Amino acid sequence: MATLASSIIGPVLPQLLKTLTHGSMSRMSEALGALIVLFAVMQFFAGPVQGALSDRYGRRPVILVANFGLAIDYVIMALAPNLAWLFVGRAVTGATAGSITAAYATSPT
């Protein structure tokens, strides 16, 4: 689900940012870079927590929460009136981006 979502948002996000920055290519580029960094930082700090939750409660709840976070991000991006809301959406999806990690995790022996 996460890889499909990335391939969907990849071509759309620059145009959405261009619209929200009123056509300024420099502001659009800065915002795109900041969104990518925000997602990575959130995923970096949330990954170990999601791994621990996956060990404690199982993979299914973690994957469901991750997919729900992705859905929230898409709703926020669709309705975002300004850049601040895009950053909120990317922070949510970065914090819940553990579906691939949980899906490929091996069970402890």
mmCIF file of N, CA and C in Angstrom, residues 38-51 53 62 65-67 69-70 73 87-99:
data_model
loop_
_atom_site.group_PDB
_atom_site.id
_atom_site.type_symbol
_atom_site.label_atom_id
_atom_site.label_comp_id
_atom_site.label_asym_id
_atom_site.label_seq_id
_atom_site.Cartn_x
_atom_site.Cartn_y
_atom_site.Cartn_z
ATOM 1 N N LEU A 38 10.887 16.186 6.405
ATOM 2 C CA LEU A 38 9.953 15.990 7.513
ATOM 3 C C LEU A 38 9.458 14.545 7.553
ATOM 4 N N PHE A 39 9.087 14.005 6.396
ATOM 5 C CA PHE A 39 8.620 12.624 6.330
ATOM 6 C C PHE A 39 9.705 11.668 6.814
ATOM 7 N N ALA A 40 10.935 11.871 6.357
ATOM 8 C CA ALA A 40 12.035 10.981 6.728
ATOM 9 C C ALA A 40 12.355 11.064 8.214
ATOM 10 N N VAL A 41 12.357 12.254 8.768
ATOM 11 C CA VAL A 41 12.653 12.422 10.191
ATOM 12 C C VAL A 41 11.561 11.777 11.049
ATOM 13 N N MET A 42 10.316 11.990 10.682
ATOM 14 C CA MET A 42 9.214 11.377 11.426
ATOM 15 C C MET A 42 9.285 9.861 11.350
ATOM 16 N N GLN A 43 9.596 9.343 10.185
ATOM 17 C CA GLN A 43 9.708 7.896 10.017
ATOM 18 C C GLN A 43 10.901 7.347 10.806
ATOM 19 N N PHE A 44 11.991 8.085 10.846
ATOM 20 C CA PHE A 44 13.181 7.669 11.587
ATOM 21 C C PHE A 44 12.885 7.503 13.075
ATOM 22 N N PHE A 45 12.164 8.448 13.653
ATOM 23 C CA PHE A 45 11.876 8.377 15.079
ATOM 24 C C PHE A 45 10.707 7.448 15.398
ATOM 25 N N ALA A 46 9.758 7.302 14.492
ATOM 26 C CA ALA A 46 8.597 6.454 14.754
ATOM 27 C C ALA A 46 8.860 4.985 14.437
ATOM 28 N N GLY A 47 9.848 4.688 13.608
ATOM 29 C CA GLY A 47 10.126 3.304 13.214
ATOM 30 C C GLY A 47 10.382 2.362 14.376
ATOM 31 N N PRO A 48 11.284 2.710 15.298
ATOM 32 C CA PRO A 48 11.513 1.819 16.435
ATOM 33 C C PRO A 48 10.271 1.640 17.314
ATOM 34 N N VAL A 49 9.493 2.681 17.456
ATOM 35 C CA VAL A 49 8.263 2.580 18.244
ATOM 36 C C VAL A 49 7.285 1.623 17.568
ATOM 37 N N GLN A 50 7.168 1.731 16.255
ATOM 38 C CA GLN A 50 6.275 0.836 15.524
ATOM 39 C C GLN A 50 6.770 -0.595 15.572
ATOM 40 N N GLY A 51 8.078 -0.785 15.553
ATOM 41 C CA GLY A 51 8.622 -2.127 15.686
ATOM 42 C C GLY A 51 8.278 -2.736 17.033
ATOM 43 N N LEU A 53 5.753 -1.864 18.947
ATOM 44 C CA LEU A 53 4.308 -2.105 18.960
ATOM 45 C C LEU A 53 3.947 -3.345 18.153
ATOM 46 N N VAL A 62 -0.583 -2.709 13.562
ATOM 47 C CA VAL A 62 0.382 -1.694 13.131
ATOM 48 C C VAL A 62 0.170 -1.347 11.664
ATOM 49 N N VAL A 65 -3.031 0.787 11.327
ATOM 50 C CA VAL A 65 -2.802 2.173 11.753
ATOM 51 C C VAL A 65 -1.986 2.919 10.709
ATOM 52 N N ALA A 66 -0.980 2.248 10.135
ATOM 53 C CA ALA A 66 -0.157 2.880 9.107
ATOM 54 C C ALA A 66 -1.004 3.244 7.884
ATOM 55 N N ASN A 67 -1.870 2.352 7.462
ATOM 56 C CA ASN A 67 -2.729 2.647 6.311
ATOM 57 C C ASN A 67 -3.746 3.736 6.636
ATOM 58 N N GLY A 69 -3.194 6.203 8.752
ATOM 59 C CA GLY A 69 -2.420 7.448 8.726
ATOM 60 C C GLY A 69 -2.193 7.940 7.313
ATOM 61 N N LEU A 70 -1.953 7.017 6.390
ATOM 62 C CA LEU A 70 -1.791 7.372 4.988
ATOM 63 C C LEU A 70 -3.084 7.961 4.425
ATOM 64 N N ASP A 73 -3.483 11.474 5.630
ATOM 65 C CA ASP A 73 -2.605 12.368 4.874
ATOM 66 C C ASP A 73 -3.221 12.722 3.528
ATOM 67 N N PHE A 87 2.246 20.157 5.597
ATOM 68 C CA PHE A 87 3.248 19.712 6.559
ATOM 69 C C PHE A 87 2.619 18.863 7.661
ATOM 70 N N VAL A 88 1.426 19.214 8.099
ATOM 71 C CA VAL A 88 0.721 18.399 9.092
ATOM 72 C C VAL A 88 0.439 17.004 8.531
ATOM 73 N N GLY A 89 -0.041 16.945 7.301
ATOM 74 C CA GLY A 89 -0.336 15.662 6.674
ATOM 75 C C GLY A 89 0.902 14.801 6.499
ATOM 76 N N ARG A 90 2.000 15.401 6.066
ATOM 77 C CA ARG A 90 3.240 14.634 5.891
ATOM 78 C C ARG A 90 3.797 14.166 7.234
ATOM 79 N N ALA A 91 3.609 14.955 8.289
ATOM 80 C CA ALA A 91 4.057 14.531 9.616
ATOM 81 C C ALA A 91 3.240 13.330 10.091
ATOM 82 N N VAL A 92 1.948 13.356 9.847
ATOM 83 C CA VAL A 92 1.092 12.225 10.239
ATOM 84 C C VAL A 92 1.494 10.967 9.488
ATOM 85 N N THR A 93 1.657 11.062 8.175
ATOM 86 C CA THR A 93 1.999 9.869 7.408
ATOM 87 C C THR A 93 3.424 9.410 7.686
ATOM 88 N N GLY A 94 4.334 10.313 8.015
ATOM 89 C CA GLY A 94 5.679 9.903 8.384
ATOM 90 C C GLY A 94 5.698 9.162 9.710
ATOM 91 N N ALA A 95 4.880 9.615 10.639
ATOM 92 C CA ALA A 95 4.814 8.972 11.950
ATOM 93 C C ALA A 95 4.126 7.617 11.894
ATOM 94 N N THR A 96 3.310 7.399 10.901
ATOM 95 C CA THR A 96 2.590 6.125 10.789
ATOM 96 C C THR A 96 3.066 5.286 9.611
ATOM 97 N N ALA A 97 4.213 5.600 9.055
ATOM 98 C CA ALA A 97 4.690 4.898 7.855
ATOM 99 C C ALA A 97 5.439 3.619 8.202
ATOM 100 N N GLY A 98 4.765 2.712 8.874
ATOM 101 C CA GLY A 98 5.421 1.479 9.268
ATOM 102 C C GLY A 98 4.851 0.237 8.636
ATOM 103 N N SER A 99 4.057 0.376 7.604
ATOM 104 C CA SER A 99 3.401 -0.806 7.043
ATOM 105 C C SER A 99 4.385 -1.746 6.359
#
